[in-house]
Amino acid sequence: MKKRDSQILFFFAAVLPTALGGALAVSAQSDFVELTNGEAPSEKILKLAASTTLEPGEESPGGGATTRRSRVNRDAFSQPSQGISFENEGRFRIGNSIFRKFWVTAPSSTDSSDGLGPLYNARGCQNCHLKDGRGHPPAANWPEETAVSMFLRLSIPPRNEEEKRLIAERRVNVIPEPTYGAQLQNFAVQGVPIEGHMRIDYTDKTVELGDGTRVVLREPKYSVVELGYGALHPETMLSPRVAPQMIGLGLLEAIPEDVIRSRADPDDRDGDGISGRANEALSIDDQKAVLGRFGWKAGNPSIAQQSAEAFAGDIGIANPLMPAAYGDCTSTQTVCLNAPNGNSARQDGHEVGKELFDLVVFYTQNLAVPPRRRADDPEVLAGKSLFNTIGCASCHVPSTMTGTVPGQPHLSNQKIWPYTDLLLHDMGEGLADNRPEGIANGREWRTPPLWGIGLTGAVSRHTLLLHDGRARNIEEAILWHGGEAQKARDAYAKLDADERAALVKFVKSL
C-alpha cells in the first residue's frame, strides 16, 4: 500500500457516537449487572445446576481464537482473534480503518475514499454494524428518523421460464424488483433521487405464559413511502433486515461443509420435528452453486462475497467481486447510472481495489469472539440444562470443530461454541417474510449464532433481536419462535418464573 493511501485511510477513519440516544439507549453495564446480581438461587435451580456440567473449553467459545481482552463495553466485539501474528494484527488494524471510514461522493481529491452511491443505505460499513455489533430498526418512522442499520430487501416472483431456470440452477437467489433492484436505498448523492423510505407500523400482541404472566410482543408491518421512481411492481416482496453482529465469522467460515450438510434433515427422518436444510448460492469466484452460510437466510457462501455485496448494495462501492460502479442502480434509473463514479487506476479500476478489499475481508474474518461470563454460575448452569432439555439445542447446536484455514492457523482445528447449525429452519408464520431466497422459502431463516448475544446492550446500546429487531429482549425473541421451534417455544412458556430467568441468564452468558 502506498504511503498516501495509508494516510488517507487513517484520516477518514470515523468513530461512531458512543450512544444512539432515545428509547434505544441502555446502560453499557446493564446486561452484566443483571447477569451477576440477584437473589440466591432456589433449591429447584440448584438441583438443575447439579444435573449439568461446564464442559472443557466452554468459557472460550471461539476456541484458541477467543480474545483474552475480556471487555463489557462498546469494544467487546472489536478485538482481533487471539493468536494472529504481529504482522497480521497490523493488517487487522488497517482493515478496521477501512471498515470504519466514511466514503464520499465522486469526484473527490481523496480518490481512495470516493465513489459513494449514487444510491446507498450507509456511508460506511460501521454505520450499519455498530461497533461490529447489531443494527436496529429506527425508533420512529421517517421523517422523524431515517433508517441506517436496517433496510428492506426487494424481489418479485420469477416471471418466465428463464428466470425460473436461473433460480433453479442457483445462478441467482432472487429476481430483483425491476425498478428498484434488490434492496431499497434511502440515501443518494446530490442530484440523484432517493428510492424511498421504509415505514414500520407496530401492533401489540399479548401472549400468556403457563403461570399467567403476560408478555406484550410488538408485531411489525412494513411498507415503503415517498417512492422516488414510480410504483413498485404489484408482486413486490419485502424483507426487513437488521445488520447482524460481526464476531466469529472466520470461524464459521472454517466449519467444513460436510459437517454442516450432515446435520440437515429436510425430510425429518428421525421424527424429532426439526428438518434443517442447507441453502446454496452462486460462488462468484467458482461460478457454481455452493453451500450458503452467511446472511439471515444463508444466501451467501463466503465472507468475501458477503463483503462485496455489502460494499455494492449498501454503500454503492465498486469492488473486485462486484465491479458495477453504480451499485444497485437499475436500467430504469438513468440519473443514477449517469452519475460520476470513483473508479480509479490506483484501485485497479474499481472504487475499492483488491488490496484494500482483502484487508476488509481479513478484518471481518478475525473479529474475535469474547469469552463467556460466569459460565459456572449455578443459575447459568441450570439455564443450560433447560436450554438442552426443552430442545433449543436442536437448532442452536452448541459446539463444532473448524477445519484448516490456509495461512490462518489460529482459526484452524478449533473446537468452537457458536450455538448454530447454519441451516435453514421453518420458523412459523409469525416470523415469515413470505419472500423466498435461493432454496429458502418465505418461512425459513438460518439459525443465528448466539455467541456474544448477552453483550448486545453493552456494544450496540440496545437489546433488539431477530432479523428485524422486533424483539426487545431475549424472552420476546424466544416467544416469537414457531414452526420447527414451536415445541421448544411452548416448553419455555410452561416453565415457572425461576426457570425462565435461569434459561435467559444462560443465553446472556454466551
XYZ file of C-alpha atoms in Angstrom:
510
model
C 0.000 0.000 0.000
C 1.341 3.441 -0.871
C 2.033 5.887 1.950
C -0.544 8.381 0.642
C -3.305 5.761 0.601
C -2.406 4.692 4.125
C -2.590 8.290 5.366
C -5.956 8.769 3.691
C -7.335 5.589 5.240
C -6.493 6.654 8.749
C -7.512 10.271 8.178
C -11.030 9.235 7.184
C -11.450 6.585 9.893
C -14.604 7.603 11.762
C -15.632 6.668 15.270
C -19.372 6.311 15.794
C -21.098 8.228 18.585
C -20.978 6.492 21.959
C -24.742 6.290 22.271
C -27.744 6.103 19.982
C -29.929 8.009 22.396
C -33.681 7.883 22.870
C -35.536 4.692 23.604
C -32.720 2.523 22.222
C -30.096 3.652 24.711
C -29.271 1.318 27.605
C -26.555 1.213 30.201
C -23.371 -0.378 28.903
C -23.250 -2.396 32.103
C -26.922 -3.405 32.310
C -26.601 -6.928 30.925
C -23.538 -7.604 33.052
C -25.217 -6.368 36.229
C -28.292 -8.470 35.530
C -26.078 -11.484 34.925
C -24.064 -11.159 38.116
C -26.516 -9.756 40.675
C -29.715 -11.163 42.124
C -31.137 -13.255 44.892
C -29.735 -16.651 45.866
C -30.901 -19.466 43.539
C -33.849 -21.566 44.670
C -33.448 -25.201 45.637
C -35.008 -26.216 42.299
C -32.471 -24.162 40.365
C -29.581 -25.568 42.393
C -30.804 -29.093 41.655
C -30.972 -28.304 37.928
C -27.480 -26.821 38.077
C -26.171 -30.005 39.653
C -27.582 -32.030 36.756
C -25.211 -30.480 34.212
C -21.542 -29.611 33.974
C -19.358 -26.996 32.376
C -17.566 -28.733 29.529
C -13.866 -28.137 28.811
C -13.464 -25.097 26.596
C -16.950 -23.673 27.065
C -15.579 -20.499 28.635
C -13.735 -19.802 25.344
C -16.431 -20.081 22.655
C -14.022 -19.169 19.860
C -11.548 -21.834 20.911
C -7.960 -20.636 20.870
C -9.026 -17.601 18.811
C -11.200 -16.266 21.673
C -9.948 -12.859 22.717
C -8.288 -12.645 26.110
C -9.209 -8.980 26.298
C -12.427 -9.505 28.193
C -14.464 -6.320 27.990
C -18.014 -5.445 28.913
C -18.204 -2.225 26.916
C -18.523 -0.939 23.368
C -15.230 -2.547 22.361
C -16.237 -6.100 23.311
C -16.733 -7.137 19.661
C -13.830 -5.179 18.161
C -10.840 -7.266 19.285
C -8.573 -9.286 16.948
C -8.504 -13.058 17.060
C -6.125 -14.396 19.668
C -3.071 -15.936 18.068
C -2.714 -13.825 14.938
C 0.830 -12.753 14.169
C 2.178 -9.253 14.784
C 2.127 -8.622 11.030
C -1.454 -9.817 10.726
C -2.535 -7.675 13.640
C -1.292 -4.734 11.585
C -3.430 -5.924 8.657
C -6.368 -6.210 11.048
C -5.922 -2.604 12.200
C -5.742 -1.249 8.648
C -8.785 -3.314 7.680
C -10.570 -1.805 10.668
C -9.773 1.712 9.452
C -11.320 0.947 6.059
C -14.340 -0.657 7.737
C -14.866 2.469 9.859
C -14.270 5.227 7.340
C -16.914 7.352 5.625
C -16.992 7.247 1.824
C -17.553 10.491 -0.089
C -19.188 11.475 -3.367
C -17.131 11.264 -6.552
C -15.263 13.068 -7.927
C -13.076 13.951 -4.957
C -9.440 14.770 -4.307
C -9.330 11.746 -1.996
C -9.526 9.084 -4.694
C -9.133 6.270 -2.172
C -12.336 7.324 -0.418
C -14.701 8.480 -3.139
C -17.381 6.665 -5.097
C -20.206 6.709 -2.565
C -23.534 5.651 -4.078
C -25.050 7.047 -6.210
C -27.753 5.261 -4.179
C -26.842 3.903 -0.758
C -28.014 2.924 2.726
C -24.928 3.979 4.688
C -21.664 5.863 4.181
C -19.513 3.240 5.839
C -19.541 -0.378 6.994
C -19.667 0.502 10.666
C -22.682 2.770 10.225
C -24.690 -0.454 9.983
C -22.571 -2.799 12.106
C -22.458 -0.544 15.147
C -19.091 -1.176 16.848
C -19.132 -4.513 14.994
C -22.424 -5.360 16.696
C -26.075 -5.418 15.686
C -28.011 -2.779 13.837
C -31.507 -1.690 14.856
C -34.784 -0.503 13.390
C -35.421 3.240 13.570
C -37.070 4.395 16.786
C -39.563 6.426 14.743
C -40.703 6.475 11.123
C -39.386 8.864 8.504
C -39.263 11.894 8.513
C -38.620 11.809 12.279
C -35.816 9.268 11.792
C -34.204 7.696 8.738
C -33.221 4.031 8.932
C -29.464 3.445 8.767
C -28.582 -0.019 10.086
C -31.694 -1.692 8.695
C -33.124 -1.874 5.183
C -35.644 -3.704 3.024
C -34.743 -6.451 0.579
C -36.876 -6.347 -2.586
C -37.729 -9.053 -5.108
C -40.541 -10.394 -7.269
C -41.567 -13.941 -8.245
C -39.951 -15.283 -11.442
C -41.921 -14.056 -14.453
C -40.903 -16.581 -17.100
C -39.155 -19.901 -17.667
C -35.740 -18.264 -17.994
C -35.993 -16.631 -14.576
C -37.246 -19.892 -13.083
C -34.239 -21.678 -14.604
C -31.794 -19.136 -13.173
C -33.197 -19.687 -9.693
C -33.348 -23.475 -10.068
C -29.707 -23.561 -11.171
C -28.725 -21.183 -8.330
C -27.418 -18.638 -10.836
C -29.428 -16.090 -8.845
C -31.165 -16.325 -5.479
C -33.920 -13.809 -6.257
C -35.382 -11.786 -9.110
C -34.831 -8.114 -8.166
C -37.693 -5.639 -8.323
C -37.443 -4.233 -11.904
C -37.231 -0.550 -10.997
C -35.681 -0.503 -7.516
C -33.365 -3.512 -7.617
C -32.553 -5.933 -4.808
C -32.881 -3.527 -1.887
C -34.382 -0.166 -1.060
C -31.805 2.630 -0.785
C -32.963 5.566 1.304
C -29.987 7.855 0.654
C -28.477 9.250 -2.543
C -25.727 11.610 -3.650
C -26.631 15.140 -4.689
C -28.682 15.268 -7.879
C -29.921 11.676 -7.657
C -33.391 10.979 -6.205
C -33.541 8.564 -3.287
C -35.589 5.412 -3.798
C -37.885 5.795 -0.808
C -38.241 5.201 2.910
C -39.182 2.160 4.935
C -42.198 2.550 7.209
C -42.814 0.262 10.180
C -46.159 0.126 11.958
C -46.271 -1.937 15.152
C -49.281 -3.506 16.818
C -49.269 -5.128 20.243
C -49.653 -8.874 20.533
C -50.152 -10.243 24.040
C -49.182 -13.827 24.889
C -49.869 -15.573 28.189
C -47.339 -17.927 29.743
C -48.124 -21.048 31.721
C -48.016 -19.307 35.102
C -50.317 -16.495 33.963
C -47.554 -13.999 33.167
C -48.491 -11.797 30.222
C -45.867 -10.649 27.733
C -46.624 -7.983 25.133
C -44.880 -8.546 21.806
C -44.788 -5.982 19.028
C -45.780 -7.167 15.570
C -44.405 -5.085 12.678
C -45.945 -4.323 9.314
C -43.697 -2.949 6.563
C -44.369 -0.595 3.684
C -42.493 1.893 1.502
C -43.297 5.610 1.357
C -42.056 8.544 -0.745
C -41.116 6.378 -3.718
C -38.693 8.238 -5.975
C -39.016 6.251 -9.224
C -42.668 5.351 -9.529
C -44.714 2.478 -8.200
C -43.274 -0.826 -7.065
C -44.079 -3.940 -9.088
C -47.506 -5.202 -7.876
C -45.979 -8.527 -6.731
C -43.050 -6.987 -4.850
C -41.973 -8.931 -1.781
C -40.373 -7.031 1.125
C -37.965 -8.494 3.645
C -36.637 -6.355 6.510
C -33.021 -6.962 7.514
C -31.107 -5.632 10.510
C -27.309 -5.680 10.217
C -26.012 -8.670 12.227
C -23.099 -8.737 14.661
C -19.682 -9.437 13.114
C -17.829 -11.630 15.619
C -16.553 -15.119 14.827
C -17.287 -15.048 11.091
C -13.923 -16.500 10.148
C -14.551 -19.431 12.480
C -17.998 -20.050 10.970
C -16.448 -19.960 7.512
C -13.909 -22.545 8.679
C -16.526 -25.170 9.613
C -16.200 -27.928 6.988
C -19.073 -28.050 4.508
C -19.696 -31.749 5.099
C -20.184 -31.114 8.821
C -22.902 -28.540 8.127
C -24.616 -30.671 5.481
C -24.518 -33.748 7.732
C -26.847 -32.004 10.185
C -29.505 -31.322 7.567
C -32.637 -33.467 7.817
C -35.009 -31.987 5.219
C -37.467 -34.872 5.436
C -37.286 -35.165 9.246
C -36.339 -38.818 9.019
C -35.612 -39.020 12.739
C -39.076 -37.671 13.572
C -37.906 -35.013 16.021
C -39.793 -32.218 14.257
C -36.544 -30.483 13.222
C -35.827 -30.543 9.489
C -32.963 -28.175 8.801
C -31.958 -27.557 5.193
C -28.767 -26.217 3.641
C -29.130 -23.197 1.389
C -26.983 -22.799 -1.708
C -25.737 -19.745 -3.558
C -23.630 -18.937 -6.598
C -19.943 -18.521 -5.823
C -18.734 -15.617 -7.952
C -15.173 -16.954 -7.806
C -16.059 -20.523 -8.790
C -19.162 -19.769 -10.890
C -21.056 -22.678 -9.360
C -23.589 -23.233 -6.604
C -22.006 -23.894 -3.215
C -23.152 -24.045 0.396
C -24.598 -20.792 1.740
C -23.756 -19.952 5.333
C -23.906 -16.141 5.768
C -26.849 -13.745 5.861
C -30.228 -14.113 7.565
C -31.245 -16.809 5.078
C -27.761 -18.258 4.465
C -27.851 -16.771 0.986
C -24.131 -16.042 0.763
C -21.275 -18.551 0.548
C -18.266 -16.605 1.856
C -17.127 -13.610 3.860
C -15.523 -12.119 0.758
C -18.723 -12.330 -1.277
C -20.839 -11.060 1.609
C -18.451 -8.107 1.958
C -18.505 -7.421 -1.771
C -22.304 -7.378 -1.900
C -22.453 -5.090 1.144
C -19.955 -2.669 -0.428
C -22.000 -2.628 -3.650
C -25.547 -2.676 -2.303
C -25.249 -0.825 0.993
C -22.635 1.839 0.116
C -22.534 1.752 -3.692
C -18.805 0.961 -3.847
C -17.439 -0.983 -6.842
C -15.041 -3.758 -5.831
C -13.247 -6.761 -7.360
C -16.225 -9.141 -6.991
C -18.998 -6.607 -7.683
C -17.454 -4.195 -10.218
C -20.509 -2.130 -11.217
C -19.705 1.487 -10.312
C -23.391 2.285 -9.804
C -24.115 -0.346 -7.166
C -27.764 -1.456 -7.089
C -28.995 1.065 -9.689
C -31.276 -0.493 -12.321
C -31.543 0.230 -16.039
C -34.569 2.468 -15.442
C -32.656 4.751 -13.043
C -30.763 6.687 -15.711
C -29.821 9.609 -13.434
C -28.126 7.134 -11.147
C -26.356 5.322 -13.983
C -25.015 8.593 -15.407
C -23.690 9.975 -12.096
C -19.893 10.294 -11.674
C -18.114 7.342 -10.105
C -14.902 6.877 -8.159
C -13.258 4.173 -10.262
C -9.517 4.792 -10.459
C -6.379 3.123 -11.764
C -4.952 3.289 -8.253
C -7.798 0.981 -7.131
C -7.456 -1.498 -10.022
C -10.200 0.266 -11.954
C -12.652 -0.019 -9.063
C -13.634 2.223 -6.144
C -12.039 -0.120 -3.632
C -9.241 -2.195 -5.093
C -8.113 -5.714 -4.291
C -5.538 -4.752 -1.656
C -7.955 -2.683 0.416
C -10.823 -5.116 -0.162
C -8.726 -8.054 1.052
C -7.817 -6.102 4.193
C -11.500 -5.589 4.988
C -12.156 -9.291 4.459
C -9.247 -10.197 6.754
C -10.570 -7.814 9.408
C -14.027 -9.355 9.135
C -12.615 -12.876 9.394
C -10.737 -12.026 12.554
C -13.159 -10.149 14.793
C -12.774 -12.276 17.882
C -15.479 -13.911 19.952
C -15.376 -12.671 23.568
C -15.070 -15.136 26.443
C -18.113 -16.348 28.358
C -19.048 -14.559 31.565
C -19.738 -16.542 34.739
C -20.282 -19.744 32.799
C -20.118 -21.752 36.041
C -22.772 -19.715 37.866
C -25.431 -22.117 39.273
C -28.302 -20.286 37.548
C -26.386 -20.252 34.270
C -25.785 -23.990 34.550
C -29.451 -24.549 35.376
C -30.385 -22.497 32.327
C -28.043 -24.589 30.207
C -29.788 -27.740 31.388
C -33.195 -26.297 30.495
C -31.919 -24.991 27.125
C -30.913 -28.528 26.195
C -33.929 -30.252 27.726
C -36.652 -28.233 26.007
C -34.999 -28.571 22.593
C -33.294 -25.235 21.900
C -30.017 -27.033 21.164
C -31.610 -28.966 18.295
C -31.055 -25.928 16.034
C -28.725 -23.821 18.180
C -26.156 -26.634 18.133
C -23.680 -25.752 20.889
C -20.289 -26.789 19.519
C -18.414 -27.928 16.441
C -14.891 -28.130 15.035
C -13.311 -25.884 12.435
C -11.192 -27.245 9.604
C -7.911 -25.946 8.232
C -7.730 -22.305 7.102
C -4.712 -21.685 4.858
C -2.426 -19.035 6.321
C -4.529 -18.638 9.470
C -3.572 -21.394 11.937
C -5.302 -19.561 14.817
C -8.683 -20.253 13.133
C -7.815 -23.842 12.238
C -8.849 -27.027 14.041
C -10.559 -25.227 16.897
C -13.448 -26.503 18.986
C -15.887 -23.613 18.986
C -19.242 -22.934 20.671
C -21.311 -20.772 18.276
C -24.759 -22.252 19.096
C -25.857 -22.611 15.480
C -26.128 -25.297 12.814
C -26.038 -22.686 9.987
C -29.067 -24.394 8.458
C -32.467 -23.103 7.350
C -35.464 -23.821 9.568
C -39.175 -23.098 9.226
C -39.795 -20.520 11.939
C -43.554 -20.300 11.520
C -45.974 -17.749 10.151
C -45.258 -15.157 12.836
C -41.681 -14.592 11.641
C -42.332 -15.283 7.948
C -41.340 -12.618 5.440
C -43.018 -14.662 2.653
C -40.029 -13.933 0.405
C -38.016 -16.887 -0.978
C -34.236 -16.586 -1.287
C -32.474 -19.396 -3.101
C -33.626 -22.650 -1.546
C -35.055 -20.802 1.476
C -38.803 -20.308 1.398
C -40.704 -17.427 2.928
C -40.908 -19.060 6.380
C -37.300 -20.212 6.670
C -34.389 -18.484 8.387
C -30.832 -19.535 9.124
C -30.174 -20.359 12.790
C -28.258 -17.295 14.035
C -25.208 -17.872 16.257
C -25.839 -16.979 19.894
C -22.267 -16.275 20.959
C -21.909 -12.721 22.247
C -25.682 -12.137 22.459
C -25.516 -11.104 26.119
C -23.167 -8.240 25.248
C -25.535 -6.667 22.709
C -26.596 -3.937 25.125
C -23.028 -3.045 26.010
C -21.833 -2.947 22.395
C -24.785 -1.597 20.417
C -26.665 0.317 23.140
C -29.851 -1.655 22.565
C -31.149 -5.189 23.090
C -33.274 -5.551 19.943
C -33.140 -9.038 18.424
C -34.306 -11.185 15.481
C -33.921 -10.350 11.791
C -35.905 -7.123 12.086
C -35.287 -6.084 15.682
C -38.915 -6.612 16.707
C -37.935 -8.491 19.893
C -36.861 -6.106 22.651
C -35.138 -8.778 24.705
C -34.262 -12.464 24.749
C -37.625 -13.590 26.147
C -39.552 -11.830 23.382
C -37.247 -13.415 20.792
C -37.988 -16.879 22.201
C -41.735 -16.250 22.203
C -41.674 -15.317 18.508
C -40.353 -18.774 17.606
C -42.774 -21.001 15.710
C -42.741 -23.727 13.085
C -39.995 -26.218 13.872
C -39.247 -24.267 17.060
C -42.870 -24.217 18.279
C -42.384 -27.166 20.633
C -39.349 -25.582 22.300
C -41.101 -22.205 22.470
C -44.158 -23.761 24.153
C -41.950 -25.664 26.590
C -40.295 -22.361 27.557
C -43.712 -20.767 28.082
C -44.650 -23.564 30.506
C -41.602 -23.049 32.732
C -42.038 -21.209 36.004
C -40.540 -17.754 36.516
C -37.309 -19.010 38.149
C -36.704 -21.489 35.338
C -37.361 -18.905 32.614
C -34.994 -16.477 34.341
C -32.295 -19.157 34.514
C -32.635 -20.016 30.817
C -32.444 -16.349 29.839
C -29.451 -15.901 32.146
C -27.698 -18.778 30.396
C -28.283 -17.213 26.972
C -26.961 -13.871 28.283
C -23.804 -15.603 29.431
C -22.958 -16.725 25.880
